[in-house]
mmCIF file of C-alpha atoms in Angstrom:
data_model
loop_
_atom_site.group_PDB
_atom_site.id
_atom_site.type_symbol
_atom_site.label_atom_id
_atom_site.label_comp_id
_atom_site.label_asym_id
_atom_site.label_seq_id
_atom_site.Cartn_x
_atom_site.Cartn_y
_atom_site.Cartn_z
ATOM 1 C CA ILE A 1 27.556 2.405 4.672
ATOM 2 C CA PHE A 2 29.261 2.968 1.567
ATOM 3 C CA VAL A 3 27.862 5.468 -0.865
ATOM 4 C CA VAL A 4 29.675 5.109 -4.473
ATOM 5 C CA ASP A 5 28.724 7.080 -7.222
ATOM 6 C CA LEU A 6 29.350 4.864 -10.268
ATOM 7 C CA ARG A 7 30.371 7.796 -12.402
ATOM 8 C CA ASP A 8 33.415 8.051 -10.349
ATOM 9 C CA VAL A 9 34.415 4.247 -10.750
ATOM 10 C CA ASN A 10 37.309 3.373 -13.037
ATOM 11 C CA TRP A 11 35.422 1.657 -15.824
ATOM 12 C CA GLU A 12 38.632 -0.423 -16.593
ATOM 13 C CA THR A 13 39.069 -2.073 -13.057
ATOM 14 C CA GLU A 14 35.317 -1.628 -11.897
ATOM 15 C CA ARG A 15 36.536 -1.921 -8.365
ATOM 16 C CA PHE A 16 34.944 0.381 -5.652
ATOM 17 C CA GLU A 17 34.414 0.467 -2.004
ATOM 18 C CA GLY A 18 32.174 -2.308 -1.045
ATOM 19 C CA SER A 19 32.747 -4.277 -4.344
ATOM 20 C CA ASP A 20 34.856 -6.737 -2.283
ATOM 21 C CA TRP A 21 31.826 -7.649 0.246
ATOM 22 C CA LEU A 22 29.352 -7.680 -2.379
ATOM 23 C CA GLU A 23 31.345 -10.526 -4.433
ATOM 24 C CA GLU A 24 31.771 -12.605 -1.296
ATOM 25 C CA ARG A 25 27.963 -12.237 -0.520
ATOM 26 C CA THR A 26 27.273 -13.439 -4.498
ATOM 27 C CA ARG A 27 29.901 -16.225 -4.362
ATOM 28 C CA ASN A 28 28.824 -17.885 -1.293
ATOM 29 C CA ASN A 29 25.224 -17.755 -2.377
ATOM 30 C CA LEU A 30 24.198 -15.508 0.625
ATOM 31 C CA PRO A 31 21.064 -13.318 0.432
ATOM 32 C CA LEU A 32 20.973 -9.486 -0.039
ATOM 33 C CA GLY A 33 18.314 -6.872 1.206
ATOM 34 C CA TRP A 34 17.900 -4.755 -2.409
ATOM 35 C CA ASP A 35 16.204 -1.594 -2.964
ATOM 36 C CA LEU A 36 16.067 0.896 -5.693
ATOM 37 C CA GLU A 37 15.001 4.501 -5.767
ATOM 38 C CA TRP A 38 14.413 7.234 -8.640
ATOM 39 C CA GLN A 39 13.509 10.719 -9.022
ATOM 40 C CA PRO A 40 9.673 11.104 -8.336
ATOM 41 C CA ASP A 41 7.556 10.614 -11.502
ATOM 42 C CA ARG A 42 5.268 13.412 -11.833
ATOM 43 C CA SER A 43 2.980 11.629 -14.478
ATOM 44 C CA LYS A 44 2.017 8.330 -15.779
ATOM 45 C CA ASP A 45 4.131 9.146 -18.742
ATOM 46 C CA ALA A 46 7.263 10.047 -17.149
ATOM 47 C CA GLY A 47 10.137 7.670 -17.369
ATOM 48 C CA ASN A 48 12.520 8.780 -14.615
ATOM 49 C CA PRO A 49 15.150 6.205 -14.563
ATOM 50 C CA ILE A 50 16.805 4.442 -11.529
ATOM 51 C CA ALA A 51 19.024 6.653 -9.449
ATOM 52 C CA LEU A 52 20.110 4.662 -6.654
ATOM 53 C CA MET A 53 20.486 0.856 -6.286
ATOM 54 C CA GLN A 54 20.924 -0.416 -2.356
ATOM 55 C CA PHE A 55 22.258 -3.924 -1.005
ATOM 56 C CA ALA A 56 22.387 -4.588 2.772
ATOM 57 C CA ASP A 57 22.915 -7.441 5.183
ATOM 58 C CA GLU A 58 22.794 -7.460 8.673
ATOM 59 C CA SER A 59 25.999 -5.396 9.027
ATOM 60 C CA THR A 60 26.637 -3.637 5.857
ATOM 61 C CA SER A 61 24.871 -1.290 3.231
ATOM 62 C CA LEU A 62 26.266 -0.395 -0.232
ATOM 63 C CA LEU A 63 24.131 2.706 -2.006
ATOM 64 C CA LEU A 64 25.163 2.701 -5.597
ATOM 65 C CA ARG A 65 24.378 6.060 -7.190
ATOM 66 C CA THR A 66 23.424 5.426 -10.829
ATOM 67 C CA HIS A 67 22.135 9.007 -11.888
ATOM 68 C CA ARG A 68 24.961 9.641 -13.808
ATOM 69 C CA SER A 69 26.172 6.392 -15.172
ATOM 70 C CA GLY A 70 23.396 5.460 -17.718
ATOM 71 C CA SER A 71 22.719 1.708 -18.165
ATOM 72 C CA TRP A 72 26.192 0.834 -16.839
ATOM 73 C CA LEU A 73 26.700 -1.691 -13.976
ATOM 74 C CA PRO A 74 30.245 -2.893 -12.506
ATOM 75 C CA ALA A 75 30.749 -6.492 -13.115
ATOM 76 C CA SER A 76 30.433 -7.560 -9.539
ATOM 77 C CA VAL A 77 26.895 -5.824 -9.424
ATOM 78 C CA MET A 78 25.904 -7.436 -12.607
ATOM 79 C CA LYS A 79 26.885 -11.101 -11.220
ATOM 80 C CA ALA A 80 25.035 -10.145 -8.076
ATOM 81 C CA LEU A 81 21.961 -9.236 -9.753
ATOM 82 C CA MET A 82 22.131 -12.319 -12.176
ATOM 83 C CA SER A 83 22.973 -15.028 -9.487
ATOM 84 C CA GLU A 84 20.044 -17.352 -9.053
ATOM 85 C CA GLY A 85 21.764 -18.518 -5.711
ATOM 86 C CA CYS A 86 22.286 -15.184 -4.120
ATOM 87 C CA LYS A 87 18.915 -13.885 -3.286
ATOM 88 C CA LYS A 88 17.952 -10.562 -4.016
ATOM 89 C CA ILE A 89 15.060 -9.668 -1.135
ATOM 90 C CA GLY A 90 12.754 -6.908 -2.057
ATOM 91 C CA VAL A 91 9.022 -5.734 -1.683
ATOM 92 C CA GLY A 92 6.629 -5.424 -4.443
ATOM 93 C CA TRP A 93 8.895 -6.529 -7.020
ATOM 94 C CA ASP A 94 6.192 -7.082 -9.675
ATOM 95 C CA GLY A 95 5.337 -2.899 -9.436
ATOM 96 C CA SER A 96 7.484 -0.090 -10.426
ATOM 97 C CA ASP A 97 10.883 -1.445 -9.503
ATOM 98 C CA LYS A 98 10.740 -4.144 -12.383
ATOM 99 C CA HIS A 99 9.439 -1.586 -14.826
ATOM 100 C CA LYS A 100 12.254 0.801 -13.772
ATOM 101 C CA MET A 101 14.919 -2.044 -14.207
ATOM 102 C CA ASN A 102 13.611 -2.843 -17.365
ATOM 103 C CA ILE A 103 13.697 0.975 -18.805
ATOM 104 C CA THR A 104 17.036 1.797 -16.959
ATOM 105 C CA PHE A 105 19.469 -1.247 -17.492
ATOM 106 C CA ASN A 106 17.577 -2.993 -20.304
ATOM 107 C CA PHE A 107 17.518 -6.351 -18.095
ATOM 108 C CA LEU A 108 15.575 -7.814 -15.422
ATOM 109 C CA PRO A 109 17.573 -9.595 -12.439
ATOM 110 C CA VAL A 110 16.934 -13.170 -11.346
ATOM 111 C CA GLY A 111 16.581 -14.820 -7.825
ATOM 112 C CA ILE A 112 14.489 -12.167 -6.642
ATOM 113 C CA GLU A 113 12.567 -12.941 -3.501
ATOM 114 C CA ASP A 114 9.610 -10.630 -2.908
ATOM 115 C CA LEU A 115 8.640 -10.229 0.899
ATOM 116 C CA ALA A 116 4.988 -9.054 0.100
ATOM 117 C CA LEU A 117 4.345 -12.631 -1.480
ATOM 118 C CA ILE A 118 6.335 -14.368 1.244
ATOM 119 C CA ALA A 119 3.840 -12.659 3.800
ATOM 120 C CA LYS A 120 0.538 -13.574 1.908
ATOM 121 C CA ALA A 121 1.694 -17.187 1.934
ATOM 122 C CA LYS A 122 2.189 -16.894 5.514
ATOM 123 C CA GLY A 123 -1.213 -15.433 6.118
ATOM 124 C CA ILE A 124 0.396 -12.119 7.049
ATOM 125 C CA PRO A 125 -2.271 -9.146 5.976
ATOM 126 C CA GLU A 126 0.562 -6.629 5.918
ATOM 127 C CA ALA A 127 2.431 -6.143 2.890
ATOM 128 C CA GLY A 128 4.547 -2.821 2.909
ATOM 129 C CA LEU A 129 7.978 -3.073 4.228
ATOM 130 C CA LYS A 130 7.048 -0.675 7.233
ATOM 131 C CA GLY A 131 3.780 -2.497 8.217
ATOM 132 C CA LEU A 132 5.956 -5.924 8.215
ATOM 133 C CA SER A 133 8.635 -4.326 10.331
ATOM 134 C CA GLU A 134 6.372 -2.984 13.062
ATOM 135 C CA ARG A 135 4.724 -6.581 12.904
ATOM 136 C CA PHE A 136 8.093 -7.833 14.103
ATOM 137 C CA GLY A 137 8.995 -5.209 16.461
ATOM 138 C CA TYR A 138 11.254 -3.356 14.291
ATOM 139 C CA LYS A 139 11.088 0.621 14.605
ATOM 140 C CA MET A 140 11.243 1.780 10.956
ATOM 141 C CA LYS A 141 11.168 5.665 10.438
ATOM 142 C CA LYS A 142 10.062 5.316 6.579
ATOM 143 C CA ASP A 143 9.669 9.045 6.179
ATOM 144 C CA SER A 144 7.252 9.633 3.085
ATOM 145 C CA LEU A 145 9.525 13.231 2.560
ATOM 146 C CA MET A 146 12.552 11.419 1.802
ATOM 147 C CA ALA A 147 10.897 8.855 -0.038
ATOM 148 C CA ARG A 148 9.922 11.586 -2.714
ATOM 149 C CA SER A 149 13.069 13.393 -2.550
ATOM 150 C CA ASN A 150 15.344 14.061 -5.510
ATOM 151 C CA TRP A 151 17.387 10.970 -5.641
ATOM 152 C CA ALA A 152 19.087 12.229 -8.914
ATOM 153 C CA GLN A 153 20.530 15.396 -7.348
ATOM 154 C CA ASN A 154 24.057 16.120 -8.533
ATOM 155 C CA TRP A 155 25.291 17.014 -4.911
ATOM 156 C CA PRO A 156 25.903 14.260 -2.354
ATOM 157 C CA LEU A 157 23.090 12.687 -0.569
ATOM 158 C CA SER A 158 21.881 14.149 2.757
ATOM 159 C CA GLN A 159 22.345 12.086 5.939
ATOM 160 C CA GLU A 160 18.493 11.746 6.091
ATOM 161 C CA GLN A 161 18.455 10.376 2.455
ATOM 162 C CA THR A 162 21.554 8.035 3.170
ATOM 163 C CA ARG A 163 19.696 6.729 6.492
ATOM 164 C CA TYR A 164 16.376 6.259 4.540
ATOM 165 C CA ALA A 165 18.079 4.539 1.710
ATOM 166 C CA ALA A 166 20.148 1.995 3.804
ATOM 167 C CA GLU A 167 17.176 0.999 6.352
ATOM 168 C CA ASP A 168 15.181 0.060 3.321
ATOM 169 C CA ALA A 169 17.498 -2.677 2.366
ATOM 170 C CA TYR A 170 18.516 -3.396 5.994
ATOM 171 C CA PHE A 171 15.015 -4.154 7.208
ATOM 172 C CA THR A 172 14.046 -5.853 3.739
ATOM 173 C CA PHE A 173 17.102 -8.122 4.882
ATOM 174 C CA LEU A 174 16.133 -8.653 8.355
ATOM 175 C CA LEU A 175 12.617 -9.523 7.567
ATOM 176 C CA TYR A 176 13.508 -12.361 5.024
ATOM 177 C CA ASP A 177 14.496 -15.132 7.566
ATOM 178 C CA LYS A 178 11.646 -13.900 10.108
ATOM 179 C CA LEU A 179 9.100 -14.317 7.476
ATOM 180 C CA ARG A 180 10.514 -17.590 6.290
ATOM 181 C CA ALA A 181 10.530 -19.204 9.797
ATOM 182 C CA LEU A 182 6.794 -18.783 9.950
ATOM 183 C CA PRO A 183 4.407 -21.725 8.958
ATOM 184 C CA ASP A 184 2.735 -21.389 5.655
ATOM 185 C CA ARG A 185 -1.102 -20.708 5.993
ATOM 186 C CA LEU A 186 -3.199 -23.520 5.060
ATOM 187 C CA PRO A 187 -5.621 -23.270 2.425
ATOM 188 C CA PRO A 188 -9.056 -22.349 3.388
ATOM 189 C CA GLU A 189 -10.463 -26.032 2.452
ATOM 190 C CA VAL A 190 -7.922 -27.504 4.742
ATOM 191 C CA PRO A 191 -8.391 -26.248 8.386
ATOM 192 C CA ALA A 192 -5.629 -26.285 10.965
ATOM 193 C CA ALA A 193 -7.303 -29.024 13.308
ATOM 194 C CA GLU A 194 -7.528 -31.249 10.393
ATOM 195 C CA ALA A 195 -4.018 -30.813 9.415
ATOM 196 C CA ALA A 196 -2.655 -31.498 12.964
ATOM 197 C CA GLY A 197 -4.058 -34.880 12.932
ATOM 198 C CA ALA A 198 -8.016 -34.554 13.642
ATOM 199 C CA GLY A 199 -8.712 -36.479 10.762
ATOM 200 C CA ALA A 200 -9.586 -39.911 12.030
ATOM 201 C CA CYS A 201 -13.461 -40.392 12.851
ATOM 202 C CA GLY A 202 -13.621 -40.238 16.687
ATOM 203 C CA ASP A 203 -14.109 -37.844 19.078
ATOM 204 C CA ALA A 204 -13.040 -35.215 16.681
ATOM 205 C CA ALA A 205 -15.738 -36.058 14.141
ATOM 206 C CA GLU A 206 -18.619 -36.298 16.923
ATOM 207 C CA LEU A 207 -22.066 -34.326 16.458
ATOM 208 C CA GLN A 208 -22.066 -30.936 18.193
ATOM 209 C CA PRO A 209 -25.248 -29.304 19.883
ATOM 210 C CA GLY A 210 -27.687 -27.948 17.315
ATOM 211 C CA TRP A 211 -25.876 -29.503 14.410
ATOM 212 C CA GLU A 212 -28.850 -31.915 13.765
ATOM 213 C CA GLU A 213 -31.298 -28.994 12.879
ATOM 214 C CA GLU A 214 -28.733 -27.925 10.455
ATOM 215 C CA GLY A 215 -29.335 -31.212 8.768
ATOM 216 C CA ILE A 216 -25.740 -32.679 10.160
ATOM 217 C CA VAL A 217 -25.413 -36.727 10.628
ATOM 218 C CA ARG A 218 -23.152 -38.659 11.819
ATOM 219 C CA LYS A 219 -22.398 -41.777 9.907
ATOM 220 C CA ALA A 220 -19.730 -44.788 9.969
ATOM 221 C CA ASP A 221 -17.280 -42.746 7.853
ATOM 222 C CA GLY A 222 -17.758 -39.117 9.385
ATOM 223 C CA LEU A 223 -20.159 -36.182 9.380
ATOM 224 C CA TRP A 224 -22.485 -35.472 6.382
ATOM 225 C CA CYS A 225 -24.557 -32.613 5.782
ATOM 226 C CA THR A 226 -27.794 -33.857 4.413
ATOM 227 C CA LEU A 227 -29.027 -30.698 3.184
ATOM 228 C CA CYS A 228 -25.751 -30.336 0.845
ATOM 229 C CA ASP A 229 -25.146 -33.858 0.274
ATOM 230 C CA LYS A 230 -21.569 -33.465 1.448
ATOM 231 C CA GLY A 231 -19.364 -35.602 3.294
ATOM 232 C CA PRO A 232 -17.871 -37.506 4.910
ATOM 233 C CA MET A 233 -16.207 -34.906 7.051
ATOM 234 C CA THR A 234 -13.728 -35.963 9.541
ATOM 235 C CA ALA A 235 -12.915 -33.219 11.797
ATOM 236 C CA VAL A 236 -15.371 -30.877 13.580
ATOM 237 C CA LEU A 237 -13.693 -27.591 12.302
ATOM 238 C CA VAL A 238 -13.981 -28.941 8.553
ATOM 239 C CA MET A 239 -17.605 -29.355 9.368
ATOM 240 C CA GLN A 240 -17.886 -25.836 11.057
ATOM 241 C CA ARG A 241 -16.189 -24.165 7.983
ATOM 242 C CA HIS A 242 -18.849 -26.052 5.634
ATOM 243 C CA MET A 243 -21.833 -24.785 7.845
ATOM 244 C CA GLU A 244 -20.502 -21.203 7.632
ATOM 245 C CA GLY A 245 -20.460 -21.482 3.633
ATOM 246 C CA VAL A 246 -22.662 -19.673 1.489
ATOM 247 C CA LYS A 247 -23.993 -22.589 0.042
ATOM 248 C CA HIS A 248 -25.299 -24.276 3.326
ATOM 249 C CA ARG A 249 -26.647 -20.942 4.427
ATOM 250 C CA LYS A 250 -28.621 -20.653 1.510
ATOM 251 C CA LYS A 251 -29.946 -24.221 1.925
ATOM 252 C CA MET A 252 -30.820 -23.300 5.664
ATOM 253 C CA GLU A 253 -32.982 -20.330 4.815
ATOM 254 C CA GLN A 254 -35.009 -22.036 2.016
ATOM 255 C CA LYS A 255 -35.469 -25.210 4.751
ATOM 256 C CA ARG A 256 -36.864 -22.492 7.203
ATOM 257 C CA GLY A 257 -38.825 -20.875 4.611
ATOM 258 C CA SER A 258 -40.738 -24.154 3.758
ATOM 259 C CA GLY A 259 -42.822 -23.777 6.924
ATOM 260 C CA ALA A 260 -46.218 -23.046 7.488
ATOM 261 C CA SER A 261 -45.573 -19.459 8.740
ATOM 262 C CA PRO A 262 -44.128 -16.574 6.696
ATOM 263 C CA ALA A 263 -40.540 -15.155 7.852
ATOM 264 C CA GLU A 264 -40.512 -12.075 9.815
ATOM 265 C CA VAL A 265 -39.468 -8.726 8.542
ATOM 266 C CA PRO A 266 -37.515 -6.536 10.585
ATOM 267 C CA GLU A 267 -39.272 -3.200 11.898
ATOM 268 C CA GLU A 268 -36.638 -1.188 10.268
ATOM 269 C CA TYR A 269 -36.916 -3.083 6.891
ATOM 270 C CA ALA A 270 -40.644 -3.097 6.862
ATOM 271 C CA ALA A 271 -40.517 0.772 7.146
ATOM 272 C CA GLU A 272 -38.250 0.898 3.679
ATOM 273 C CA GLY A 273 -40.912 -1.163 1.599
ATOM 274 C CA ILE A 274 -39.881 -4.850 2.364
ATOM 275 C CA VAL A 275 -42.325 -7.300 2.522
ATOM 276 C CA THR A 276 -42.602 -11.127 3.027
ATOM 277 C CA GLY A 277 -44.323 -13.550 1.181
ATOM 278 C CA ASP A 278 -47.099 -15.643 2.649
ATOM 279 C CA GLY A 279 -47.515 -18.234 -0.123
ATOM 280 C CA THR A 280 -50.888 -16.859 -1.376
ATOM 281 C CA GLY A 281 -49.522 -14.190 -4.008
ATOM 282 C CA ASP A 282 -46.404 -14.193 -6.126
ATOM 283 C CA LEU A 283 -44.026 -14.331 -3.334
ATOM 284 C CA GLN A 284 -43.421 -17.587 -2.025
ATOM 285 C CA ILE A 285 -43.090 -18.355 1.845
ATOM 286 C CA GLY A 286 -38.931 -17.306 2.579
ATOM 287 C CA GLN A 287 -39.168 -14.650 -0.056
ATOM 288 C CA PHE A 288 -39.147 -11.073 0.346
ATOM 289 C CA LYS A 289 -40.243 -7.798 -2.366
ATOM 290 C CA CYS A 290 -39.544 -4.064 -1.764
ATOM 291 C CA VAL A 291 -42.867 -2.530 -2.686
ATOM 292 C CA HIS A 292 -41.336 0.975 -3.130
ATOM 293 C CA CYS A 293 -39.293 -0.141 -6.384
ATOM 294 C CA ASP A 294 -41.361 -3.251 -7.263
ATOM 295 C CA ALA A 295 -38.088 -4.973 -6.948
ATOM 296 C CA GLY A 296 -37.533 -8.792 -6.030
ATOM 297 C CA PRO A 297 -38.361 -11.384 -4.947
ATOM 298 C CA PHE A 298 -35.065 -11.670 -2.815
ATOM 299 C CA THR A 299 -34.529 -15.267 -1.210
ATOM 300 C CA SER A 300 -33.063 -13.716 2.015
ATOM 301 C CA LEU A 301 -33.037 -10.832 4.390
ATOM 302 C CA ALA A 302 -29.369 -10.232 3.318
ATOM 303 C CA THR A 303 -30.003 -9.815 -0.376
ATOM 304 C CA ALA A 304 -32.964 -7.563 0.395
ATOM 305 C CA GLU A 305 -30.768 -5.563 2.778
ATOM 306 C CA ALA A 306 -28.397 -5.376 -0.159
ATOM 307 C CA HIS A 307 -31.128 -3.925 -2.464
ATOM 308 C CA LEU A 308 -31.870 -1.217 0.412
ATOM 309 C CA LYS A 309 -28.652 0.220 0.004
ATOM 310 C CA SER A 310 -28.397 0.396 -3.796
ATOM 311 C CA LYS A 311 -28.845 3.388 -5.870
ATOM 312 C CA ARG A 312 -32.135 2.250 -7.214
ATOM 313 C CA HIS A 313 -33.785 2.133 -3.980
ATOM 314 C CA GLN A 314 -32.091 5.275 -2.801
ATOM 315 C CA LYS A 315 -33.314 7.114 -5.780
ATOM 316 C CA HIS A 316 -36.995 5.776 -5.201
ATOM 317 C CA THR A 317 -37.423 6.793 -1.557
ATOM 318 C CA ALA A 318 -35.258 10.007 -1.588
ATOM 319 C CA PRO A 319 -37.256 12.941 -0.210
ATOM 320 C CA GLU A 320 -38.331 15.944 -2.236
ATOM 321 C CA PRO A 321 -35.233 18.493 -2.401
ATOM 322 C CA ASP A 322 -35.827 21.498 -0.250
ATOM 323 C CA PRO A 323 -35.840 24.610 -2.156
ATOM 324 C CA GLU A 324 -33.318 26.448 0.212
ATOM 325 C CA GLU A 325 -31.158 23.630 -0.469
ATOM 326 C CA LEU A 326 -31.376 23.778 -4.249
ATOM 327 C CA ALA A 327 -30.934 27.667 -4.238
ATOM 328 C CA ALA A 328 -27.670 27.064 -2.349
ATOM 329 C CA GLU A 329 -26.466 24.428 -4.580
ATOM 330 C CA LEU A 330 -27.122 26.479 -7.452
ATOM 331 C CA ALA A 331 -25.238 29.815 -5.770
ATOM 332 C CA GLU A 332 -22.197 27.152 -5.337
ATOM 333 C CA LYS A 333 -22.053 26.172 -8.923
ATOM 334 C CA GLN A 334 -22.288 29.737 -9.901
ATOM 335 C CA LYS A 335 -19.388 30.997 -7.753
ATOM 336 C CA ASP A 336 -15.880 31.803 -8.734
ATOM 337 C CA PRO A 337 -14.503 28.395 -9.863
ATOM 338 C CA PHE A 338 -11.148 29.490 -8.459
ATOM 339 C CA ALA A 339 -12.116 30.339 -5.121
ATOM 340 C CA ASP A 340 -11.567 27.696 -3.007
ATOM 341 C CA ARG A 341 -8.068 26.360 -4.845
ATOM 342 C CA MET A 342 -6.261 29.842 -4.983
ATOM 343 C CA TRP A 343 -4.879 29.887 -1.550
ATOM 344 C CA ASN A 344 -2.705 26.513 -2.823
ATOM 345 C CA LEU A 345 -1.362 28.174 -5.933
ATOM 346 C CA PRO A 346 1.946 29.857 -6.019
ATOM 347 C CA ASP A 347 2.362 33.622 -6.330
ATOM 348 C CA TYR A 348 3.677 33.225 -10.107
ATOM 349 C CA VAL A 349 0.114 31.773 -11.006
ATOM 350 C CA LYS A 350 -2.007 34.608 -12.062
ATOM 351 C CA LEU A 351 -5.661 35.042 -12.710
ATOM 352 C CA GLU A 352 -6.570 36.897 -15.686
ATOM 353 C CA ASP A 353 -9.590 37.107 -18.125
ATOM 354 C CA ASN A 354 -10.899 34.300 -15.971
ATOM 355 C CA MET A 355 -8.004 31.860 -16.632
ATOM 356 C CA LEU A 356 -5.127 30.829 -14.488
ATOM 357 C CA HIS A 357 -1.657 31.782 -16.184
ATOM 358 C CA CYS A 358 1.540 30.166 -15.023
ATOM 359 C CA THR A 359 4.277 33.079 -15.537
ATOM 360 C CA LEU A 360 7.053 31.024 -15.542
ATOM 361 C CA CYS A 361 6.482 28.508 -18.670
ATOM 362 C CA PRO A 362 3.941 30.002 -19.602
ATOM 363 C CA ALA A 363 1.054 27.931 -19.597
ATOM 364 C CA LYS A 364 -3.171 28.674 -18.986
ATOM 365 C CA ALA A 365 -5.909 26.667 -17.569
ATOM 366 C CA HIS A 366 -9.637 27.146 -17.138
ATOM 367 C CA ALA A 367 -9.651 25.207 -13.784
ATOM 368 C CA ALA A 368 -7.389 24.778 -10.706
ATOM 369 C CA ILE A 369 -6.976 20.981 -11.091
ATOM 370 C CA ALA A 370 -5.858 21.679 -14.703
ATOM 371 C CA MET A 371 -3.403 24.126 -13.395
ATOM 372 C CA PHE A 372 -2.497 21.624 -10.429
ATOM 373 C CA ASN A 373 -1.575 19.225 -13.108
ATOM 374 C CA HIS A 374 0.668 21.697 -15.077
ATOM 375 C CA LEU A 375 2.641 22.552 -12.026
ATOM 376 C CA ASN A 376 2.939 18.733 -11.148
ATOM 377 C CA GLY A 377 4.553 18.128 -14.621
ATOM 378 C CA ASP A 378 8.276 17.735 -15.523
ATOM 379 C CA LYS A 379 8.311 20.819 -17.680
ATOM 380 C CA HIS A 380 7.422 22.964 -14.981
ATOM 381 C CA ALA A 381 9.473 21.401 -12.572
ATOM 382 C CA LYS A 382 12.532 22.087 -14.807
ATOM 383 C CA LYS A 383 11.845 25.840 -15.269
ATOM 384 C CA CYS A 384 11.393 25.875 -11.340
ATOM 385 C CA ARG A 385 14.885 24.572 -11.243
ATOM 386 C CA SER A 386 16.364 27.069 -13.906
ATOM 387 C CA LEU A 387 14.824 30.002 -12.065
ATOM 388 C CA SER A 388 15.527 28.651 -8.420
ATOM 389 C CA HIS A 389 11.836 28.273 -7.542
ATOM 390 C CA PRO A 390 10.927 25.595 -5.145
ATOM 391 C CA GLU A 391 9.876 22.688 -6.768
ATOM 392 C CA VAL A 392 6.107 21.833 -5.845
ATOM 393 C CA LEU A 393 4.035 18.752 -6.151
ATOM 394 C CA PHE A 394 0.332 17.659 -5.831
ATOM 395 C CA ILE A 395 -0.165 14.965 -3.386
ATOM 396 C CA LYS A 396 -3.375 13.238 -4.556
ATOM 397 C CA GLU A 397 -3.900 11.991 -0.704
ATOM 398 C CA ARG A 398 -4.150 15.022 0.696
ATOM 399 C CA ASP A 399 -5.518 16.702 -2.297
ATOM 400 C CA ARG A 400 -3.189 19.764 -2.499
ATOM 401 C CA MET A 401 -0.207 21.237 -3.701
ATOM 402 C CA GLU A 402 3.025 20.904 -1.526
ATOM 403 C CA VAL A 403 6.671 22.137 -1.576
ATOM 404 C CA MET A 404 8.845 19.194 -2.315
ATOM 405 C CA ASP A 405 11.820 19.821 0.007
ATOM 406 C CA THR A 406 9.535 20.540 2.847
ATOM 407 C CA GLY A 407 6.367 18.840 2.450
ATOM 408 C CA LYS A 408 4.469 21.936 3.511
ATOM 409 C CA PRO A 409 1.275 22.938 1.895
ATOM 410 C CA VAL A 410 1.915 25.881 -1.042
ATOM 411 C CA VAL A 411 0.181 28.873 0.339
ATOM 412 C CA ARG A 412 -0.423 31.839 -1.750
ATOM 413 C CA THR A 413 0.432 35.081 0.011
ATOM 414 C CA ASN A 414 -2.343 36.987 1.720
ATOM 415 C CA PHE A 415 -4.161 33.760 2.362
#
């Protein structure tokens, strides 16, 4: 693993540890695992530049620290990034990485291969690096605490940061060949059996039990659906896919609703107010209606079920509120608005005159979430660093403030 601070590179020779390796990969049009890191953005408007650029193959990792070198990149790095033949393998290129490259170095590289797009083309649901790695049996740590660590720090990267950054590019490189070796997913309209050669009309296109009731017939040129007027279909799986489609199912429901007897309504639906038409009133046979909401007609039970789950139906059928519950809700609204959140605020945040005060900046807030937003901002982070206070971050997924260096929740004294 080569770790290079570009600020220390001689800008005349532009040589550094790992530059020969990078030039050889570029010259021979060999792929490279590639990734970027930057200091965590604390808000949408934050524009923290790229602080680290990683390259890797199966045996070498090159970590270039760019936090002190501005938009300058050595010629060997520029050649690699602008080489169409030397593919740069990444994950999620069209997201933040693309934006960060533009604002940091004022250009966009070429020859980018996005593993997320390749996985999608292969029919693989996993799109993230860790998920893809696990799918192919690779054990990748991918520590979220390391992901949001300070990549722009002015002291050397820790051993954990170095390993995290190197692994990102390394596993990206390994997965490239694994994914490319898989067959592309067939589009929905071309099932696997048809693509495999079951296209000739013969045994593959024979009627299956129960198909005649679904309107399926066999003609000289293949299978036809008389309900939808679709055909010919020359493989069983093609017809099965058609029969599972929304249009065919709707045709079948209409066909079944044209009989002499009305459709049956499940007991649980009837209890919710769903009735079926008998052909003597406004509702036709096969149609449904909700008598509680005066909603309908619905052409299928599936549509009626969707109505039962709607806000409109829930509002009409909601029970009268319990007076004790109303009183409890009122008491909840009238209690101290900061009570449930004070435990998660640092000690330097004071409560005075029914307002929260950050005594470091200073800043005021009428609500805890507003104070969280302040504590999560760049201005407060700089103040923390200048006063040697631990930096804090608001983690949306866990709905709490955490200490940036440890990942542990902020806990106020005496809580």
